[in-house]
GROMACS .gro file of C-alpha atoms in nm:
model
  320
    1MET     CA    1  -7.813   3.399   2.273
    2PHE     CA    2  -7.504   3.603   2.353
    3PHE     CA    3  -7.182   3.614   2.156
    4PHE     CA    4  -6.867   3.715   2.338
    5LEU     CA    5  -6.590   3.872   2.135
    6PRO     CA    6  -6.239   3.791   2.253
    7TYR     CA    7  -6.084   4.064   2.462
    8ASN     CA    8  -5.790   4.253   2.315
    9VAL     CA    9  -5.472   4.063   2.374
   10ARG     CA   10  -5.152   4.266   2.414
   11ALA     CA   11  -4.923   4.207   2.118
   12MET     CA   12  -4.628   3.985   2.198
   13LYS     CA   13  -4.306   4.164   2.280
   14ALA     CA   14  -3.978   4.004   2.181
   15CYS     CA   15  -3.611   4.086   2.228
   16SER     CA   16  -3.332   3.940   2.018
   17PHE     CA   17  -2.994   3.900   2.182
   18LEU     CA   18  -2.821   3.785   1.864
   19PRO     CA   19  -2.797   3.952   1.522
   20ALA     CA   20  -2.888   3.635   1.330
   21ALA     CA   21  -3.225   3.609   1.504
   22THR     CA   22  -3.289   3.979   1.446
   23GLN     CA   23  -3.215   3.940   1.075
   24MET     CA   24  -3.450   3.645   1.043
   25ILE     CA   25  -3.726   3.830   1.230
   26TYR     CA   26  -3.695   4.114   0.977
   27ASP     CA   27  -3.670   3.871   0.685
   28MET     CA   28  -3.998   3.712   0.789
   29GLY     CA   29  -4.173   4.048   0.834
   30LEU     CA   30  -4.216   4.007   1.210
   31GLN     CA   31  -4.017   4.311   1.322
   32HIS     CA   32  -4.329   4.479   1.465
   33LEU     CA   33  -4.300   4.227   1.751
   34LEU     CA   34  -3.935   4.311   1.818
   35HIS     CA   35  -3.855   4.572   2.084
   36GLY     CA   36  -3.496   4.515   2.197
   37VAL     CA   37  -3.178   4.412   2.012
   38THR     CA   38  -2.802   4.394   2.058
   39PHE     CA   39  -2.537   4.649   1.964
   40GLU     CA   40  -2.428   4.433   1.667
   41CYS     CA   41  -2.766   4.384   1.504
   42PRO     CA   42  -2.831   4.485   1.141
   43PRO     CA   43  -2.839   4.863   1.075
   44GLN     CA   44  -3.215   4.882   1.019
   45ALA     CA   45  -3.279   4.720   1.356
   46LEU     CA   46  -3.032   4.952   1.531
   47ALA     CA   47  -3.210   5.251   1.379
   48GLU     CA   48  -3.554   5.136   1.492
   49LYS     CA   49  -3.510   4.933   1.811
   50ASP     CA   50  -3.364   4.987   2.157
   51ARG     CA   51  -3.026   4.831   2.234
   52ALA     CA   52  -3.072   4.591   2.522
   53VAL     CA   53  -2.730   4.423   2.504
   54ARG     CA   54  -2.400   4.609   2.508
   55TYR     CA   55  -2.030   4.518   2.488
   56VAL     CA   56  -1.745   4.642   2.705
   57LEU     CA   57  -1.516   4.672   2.401
   58GLU     CA   58  -1.772   4.866   2.198
   59GLY     CA   59  -1.610   5.145   1.995
   60LYS     CA   60  -1.257   5.029   2.077
   61GLN     CA   61  -1.002   4.911   1.822
   62TYR     CA   62  -0.785   4.610   1.893
   63SER     CA   63  -0.574   4.384   1.677
   64SER     CA   64  -0.673   4.022   1.613
   65ALA     CA   65  -0.412   3.900   1.859
   66GLU     CA   66  -0.527   4.147   2.127
   67ILE     CA   67  -0.891   4.047   2.084
   68ASP     CA   68  -0.797   3.680   2.117
   69THR     CA   69  -0.601   3.758   2.437
   70ILE     CA   70  -0.883   3.964   2.591
   71PHE     CA   71  -1.147   3.700   2.525
   72SER     CA   72  -0.923   3.418   2.648
   73ALA     CA   73  -0.852   3.607   2.971
   74SER     CA   74  -1.217   3.691   3.034
   75LYS     CA   75  -1.317   3.329   2.975
   76ALA     CA   76  -1.048   3.205   3.215
   77GLN     CA   77  -1.184   3.441   3.481
   78GLY     CA   78  -1.543   3.332   3.419
   79LYS     CA   79  -1.646   3.682   3.310
   80SER     CA   80  -1.845   3.799   3.010
   81LEU     CA   81  -1.763   4.100   2.794
   82TYR     CA   82  -2.136   4.148   2.727
   83TYR     CA   83  -2.398   4.294   2.956
   84VAL     CA   84  -2.773   4.357   2.955
   85ASP     CA   85  -2.934   4.697   3.003
   86GLU     CA   86  -3.159   4.577   3.284
   87GLU     CA   87  -3.352   4.905   3.320
   88LEU     CA   88  -3.442   4.901   2.951
   89LEU     CA   89  -3.544   4.536   2.970
   90GLN     CA   90  -3.768   4.616   3.266
   91ARG     CA   91  -3.942   4.888   3.062
   92ILE     CA   92  -3.988   4.663   2.759
   93GLU     CA   93  -4.130   4.372   2.964
   94PRO     CA   94  -4.057   4.117   2.689
   95ASP     CA   95  -4.254   3.795   2.661
   96VAL     CA   96  -3.976   3.613   2.481
   97ILE     CA   97  -3.600   3.663   2.441
   98PHE     CA   98  -3.396   3.489   2.173
   99THR     CA   99  -3.044   3.404   2.283
  100GLN     CA  100  -2.766   3.162   2.186
  101ASP     CA  101  -2.513   2.912   2.318
  102VAL     CA  102  -2.306   2.852   2.004
  103CYS     CA  103  -2.023   3.093   2.085
  104GLU     CA  104  -1.969   3.289   2.405
  105VAL     CA  105  -1.702   3.492   2.226
  106CYS     CA  106  -1.934   3.625   1.956
  107GLN     CA  107  -2.250   3.710   2.152
  108ILE     CA  108  -2.402   3.711   2.497
  109ASP     CA  109  -2.501   3.359   2.600
  110THR     CA  110  -2.805   3.210   2.771
  111ALA     CA  111  -2.637   3.192   3.113
  112CYS     CA  112  -2.567   3.567   3.119
  113THR     CA  113  -2.915   3.639   2.993
  114SER     CA  114  -3.071   3.417   3.261
  115ALA     CA  115  -2.888   3.609   3.533
  116ALA     CA  116  -3.022   3.939   3.400
  117ILE     CA  117  -3.385   3.836   3.361
  118SER     CA  118  -3.399   3.680   3.708
  119LYS     CA  119  -3.423   4.036   3.840
  120LEU     CA  120  -3.725   4.129   3.629
  121LYS     CA  121  -4.074   4.149   3.774
  122LYS     CA  122  -4.207   3.933   3.494
  123GLU     CA  123  -3.968   3.666   3.373
  124PRO     CA  124  -3.979   3.621   2.994
  125ARG     CA  125  -3.943   3.293   2.811
  126LEU     CA  126  -3.589   3.229   2.689
  127VAL     CA  127  -3.554   3.066   2.349
  128PRO     CA  128  -3.190   2.961   2.294
  129LEU     CA  129  -3.087   2.913   1.933
  130THR     CA  130  -2.794   2.675   1.906
  131PRO     CA  131  -2.741   2.576   1.543
  132GLN     CA  132  -2.449   2.355   1.455
  133SER     CA  133  -2.516   2.280   1.087
  134LEU     CA  134  -2.678   2.467   0.800
  135GLU     CA  135  -2.995   2.261   0.841
  136ASP     CA  136  -3.001   2.367   1.208
  137VAL     CA  137  -2.998   2.732   1.101
  138TYR     CA  138  -3.303   2.670   0.885
  139THR     CA  139  -3.471   2.502   1.182
  140CYS     CA  140  -3.395   2.811   1.393
  141ALA     CA  141  -3.608   3.020   1.158
  142VAL     CA  142  -3.901   2.789   1.231
  143THR     CA  143  -3.830   2.805   1.605
  144ILE     CA  144  -3.835   3.186   1.595
  145ALA     CA  145  -4.157   3.203   1.396
  146GLN     CA  146  -4.324   2.947   1.623
  147ALA     CA  147  -4.228   3.143   1.933
  148LEU     CA  148  -4.385   3.454   1.779
  149GLY     CA  149  -4.701   3.270   1.678
  150GLU     CA  150  -4.631   3.299   1.303
  151GLU     CA  151  -4.494   2.957   1.207
  152GLU     CA  152  -4.615   2.972   0.846
  153LYS     CA  153  -4.395   3.277   0.782
  154ALA     CA  154  -4.088   3.060   0.831
  155TYR     CA  155  -4.190   2.807   0.568
  156ILE     CA  156  -4.254   3.079   0.310
  157TYR     CA  157  -3.916   3.235   0.395
  158LEU     CA  158  -3.722   2.909   0.376
  159SER     CA  159  -3.889   2.797   0.055
  160GLY     CA  160  -3.756   3.103  -0.127
  161LEU     CA  161  -3.405   3.053   0.009
  162GLN     CA  162  -3.391   2.685  -0.076
  163LYS     CA  163  -3.493   2.756  -0.435
  164ARG     CA  164  -3.180   2.970  -0.463
  165THR     CA  165  -2.946   2.706  -0.321
  166GLY     CA  166  -3.118   2.439  -0.530
  167ALA     CA  167  -3.048   2.638  -0.845
  168ILE     CA  168  -2.676   2.647  -0.759
  169LEU     CA  169  -2.661   2.272  -0.704
  170ASP     CA  170  -2.849   2.208  -1.029
  171THR     CA  171  -2.599   2.421  -1.223
  172LEU     CA  172  -2.301   2.247  -1.063
  173ARG     CA  173  -2.443   1.905  -1.152
  174GLN     CA  174  -2.536   2.011  -1.504
  175HIS     CA  175  -2.180   2.121  -1.575
  176LYS     CA  176  -2.018   1.838  -1.378
  177ALA     CA  177  -1.819   2.102  -1.193
  178PRO     CA  178  -1.530   1.952  -0.994
  179LEU     CA  179  -1.508   2.019  -0.622
  180LYS     CA  180  -1.257   2.292  -0.542
  181ARG     CA  181  -1.007   2.235  -0.260
  182VAL     CA  182  -1.088   2.524  -0.026
  183SER     CA  183  -0.977   2.670   0.303
  184LEU     CA  184  -1.189   2.930   0.481
  185LEU     CA  185  -1.034   3.102   0.782
  186GLU     CA  186  -1.247   3.241   1.065
  187TRP     CA  187  -0.950   3.413   1.233
  188ILE     CA  188  -0.597   3.500   1.125
  189GLU     CA  189  -0.398   3.569   1.444
  190PRO     CA  190  -0.395   3.301   1.562
  191ILE     CA  191  -0.532   3.108   1.265
  192TYR     CA  192  -0.865   2.933   1.312
  193ASN     CA  193  -1.029   2.707   1.056
  194CYS     CA  194  -1.402   2.718   0.989
  195GLY     CA  195  -1.664   2.516   1.170
  196HIS     CA  196  -2.036   2.477   1.238
  197TRP     CA  197  -2.245   2.552   0.927
  198ILE     CA  198  -1.967   2.700   0.711
  199PRO     CA  199  -1.836   2.365   0.576
  200PHE     CA  200  -2.193   2.295   0.460
  201GLN     CA  201  -2.202   2.633   0.285
  202ILE     CA  202  -1.876   2.544   0.112
  203ALA     CA  203  -2.014   2.208   0.001
  204GLN     CA  204  -2.332   2.361  -0.142
  205ALA     CA  205  -2.117   2.608  -0.338
  206GLY     CA  206  -1.909   2.336  -0.503
  207GLY     CA  207  -1.609   2.314  -0.272
  208ILE     CA  208  -1.464   2.104   0.006
  209ASP     CA  209  -1.260   2.221   0.307
  210MET     CA  210  -1.073   1.924   0.452
  211LEU     CA  211  -0.937   2.138   0.737
  212SER     CA  212  -1.282   2.243   0.854
  213ASN     CA  213  -1.484   2.109   1.145
  214PRO     CA  214  -1.842   2.050   1.022
  215ALA     CA  215  -2.108   2.102   1.291
  216GLY     CA  216  -1.837   2.179   1.549
  217ASP     CA  217  -1.635   2.471   1.679
  218SER     CA  218  -1.365   2.635   1.474
  219ILE     CA  219  -1.026   2.543   1.618
  220PHE     CA  220  -0.668   2.663   1.605
  221THR     CA  221  -0.496   2.546   1.287
  222SER     CA  222  -0.124   2.572   1.230
  223TRP     CA  223   0.011   2.752   0.927
  224GLU     CA  224   0.218   2.445   0.844
  225LYS     CA  225  -0.101   2.240   0.810
  226ILE     CA  226  -0.247   2.494   0.567
  227VAL     CA  227   0.072   2.492   0.360
  228ARG     CA  228   0.063   2.111   0.340
  229TYR     CA  229  -0.306   2.117   0.247
  230ASN     CA  230  -0.232   2.379  -0.021
  231PRO     CA  231  -0.585   2.507  -0.097
  232GLU     CA  232  -0.682   2.600  -0.450
  233VAL     CA  233  -0.911   2.870  -0.309
  234LEU     CA  234  -0.845   3.060   0.013
  235VAL     CA  235  -1.125   3.263   0.172
  236ILE     CA  236  -1.037   3.492   0.462
  237ALA     CA  237  -1.336   3.603   0.669
  238PRO     CA  238  -1.242   3.675   1.032
  239CYS     CA  239  -1.544   3.670   1.263
  240GLY     CA  240  -1.674   4.021   1.325
  241PHE     CA  241  -1.453   4.182   1.059
  242GLU     CA  242  -1.572   4.346   0.741
  243THR     CA  243  -1.341   4.337   0.440
  244LYS     CA  244  -1.171   4.669   0.512
  245ARG     CA  245  -1.088   4.565   0.869
  246SER     CA  246  -0.950   4.229   0.757
  247LEU     CA  247  -0.724   4.393   0.497
  248GLU     CA  248  -0.558   4.596   0.773
  249GLU     CA  249  -0.412   4.273   0.910
  250ILE     CA  250  -0.372   4.068   0.596
  251HIS     CA  251   0.007   4.108   0.622
  252LEU     CA  252  -0.008   3.862   0.912
  253LEU     CA  253  -0.076   3.596   0.649
  254THR     CA  254   0.106   3.727   0.343
  255ALA     CA  255   0.434   3.759   0.534
  256ARG     CA  256   0.435   3.393   0.635
  257ASP     CA  257   0.682   3.148   0.486
  258GLY     CA  258   0.532   2.963   0.194
  259TRP     CA  259   0.253   3.213   0.125
  260ASN     CA  260   0.357   3.277  -0.234
  261ASN     CA  261   0.379   2.904  -0.301
  262LEU     CA  262   0.014   2.835  -0.215
  263ALA     CA  263  -0.192   2.723  -0.515
  264ALA     CA  264  -0.461   2.977  -0.422
  265VAL     CA  265  -0.206   3.260  -0.431
  266GLN     CA  266  -0.059   3.147  -0.760
  267ASN     CA  267  -0.409   3.104  -0.908
  268GLY     CA  268  -0.514   3.451  -0.794
  269GLN     CA  269  -0.792   3.294  -0.588
  270VAL     CA  270  -0.740   3.448  -0.247
  271TYR     CA  271  -1.045   3.641  -0.132
  272VAL     CA  272  -1.122   3.857   0.168
  273VAL     CA  273  -1.494   3.852   0.246
  274ASP     CA  274  -1.722   4.018   0.501
  275PHE     CA  275  -1.780   3.802   0.807
  276ASP     CA  276  -2.159   3.828   0.807
  277LEU     CA  277  -2.193   3.596   0.507
  278PHE     CA  278  -2.054   3.315   0.723
  279THR     CA  279  -2.043   3.379   1.097
  280GLN     CA  280  -2.374   3.565   1.126
  281PRO     CA  281  -2.601   3.260   1.098
  282SER     CA  282  -2.929   3.394   0.970
  283ALA     CA  283  -3.069   3.178   0.693
  284SER     CA  284  -3.068   3.460   0.439
  285THR     CA  285  -2.710   3.577   0.500
  286LEU     CA  286  -2.579   3.220   0.484
  287VAL     CA  287  -2.755   3.167   0.152
  288GLN     CA  288  -2.593   3.488   0.029
  289GLY     CA  289  -2.264   3.340   0.147
  290ILE     CA  290  -2.328   3.026  -0.057
  291GLU     CA  291  -2.399   3.240  -0.365
  292VAL     CA  292  -2.075   3.433  -0.315
  293LEU     CA  293  -1.872   3.116  -0.257
  294ALA     CA  294  -2.016   2.955  -0.571
  295ALA     CA  295  -1.898   3.257  -0.771
  296LEU     CA  296  -1.551   3.243  -0.614
  297PHE     CA  297  -1.511   2.867  -0.666
  298HIS     CA  298  -1.666   2.854  -1.013
  299PRO     CA  299  -1.653   3.202  -1.171
  300GLU     CA  300  -1.717   3.048  -1.512
  301LEU     CA  301  -2.064   2.944  -1.391
  302PHE     CA  302  -2.172   3.209  -1.142
  303PRO     CA  303  -2.125   3.585  -1.100
  304VAL     CA  304  -2.091   3.748  -0.759
  305PRO     CA  305  -2.438   3.897  -0.699
  306SER     CA  306  -2.419   4.270  -0.770
  307ALA     CA  307  -2.562   4.359  -0.430
  308LEU     CA  308  -2.280   4.166  -0.259
  309GLN     CA  309  -1.980   4.270  -0.467
  310HIS     CA  310  -1.875   4.528  -0.206
  311LYS     CA  311  -1.837   4.246   0.047
  312VAL     CA  312  -1.567   4.067  -0.153
  313LYS     CA  313  -1.210   4.171  -0.225
  314THR     CA  314  -0.975   3.970  -0.444
  315LEU     CA  315  -0.628   3.979  -0.295
  316GLN     CA  316  -0.377   4.062  -0.562
  317PRO     CA  317  -0.063   3.843  -0.572
  318VAL     CA  318   0.248   3.999  -0.422
  319THR     CA  319   0.509   4.042  -0.695
  320VAL     CA  320   0.871   3.986  -0.600
   0.00000   0.00000   0.00000
């Protein structure tokens, strides 16, 4: 009787064309399968992996209004500001590439990726991740792990995260904490409300944003509408901007008529927060965002986690 041992199978090679997927791959301990990333991926990935996706505006500084104009013009012309390093991709020979179709402004999309891989000798499998809600983001973690042949890693990962969000909800119920009237802005010039999974984050933190668009795109919102809504808590987190960058343009809001009359301003509850807690939809960063929001909405019940305090800046009221 003969026993045949399985031949050595080449380890799967993956590329991630969106930072959220990269973060979740690292969170689940699957980074040994990752070979190519984008220019905006988390620092550890950028230090260890090749950059397969680049950006024509990389290293350049533009104002919020200029960025909005550039992206609007490129979209009107049917052009993308992102491109794939095709020579690098050919050397990697990936088996699977994670991409997205949620926002063509934020990251390279599946259509651009498809055009690039059509030139490869071996065409990899494309796995588009298109979450709309918070639950969809959790499902994306399972999709990633399944594609890498490690599905159980996702369930272990998500179980730990959901214990943290469950603890927040339990505390809110225990103290009968009232919902806070919130507005979270994804852009400030022009003003965009929040959409997709962010309204669900707000809800799990004990707030409600009636100007938001749950499970849908963020959309232009007039300043007059925000003044009429008069949020108790205002969170400013422009997509792609860390706190320091957002503060450089905060005058675009504070100089507006009616700013000082907002309840959030008068309550001292205007916060500038790093974008990645909201518009970088990895499961772990969004849970961190929920923890931060809970502390901002209900500081009597929750502290801002010490590891995240540098991502939050309380905007001091302007004295006149």
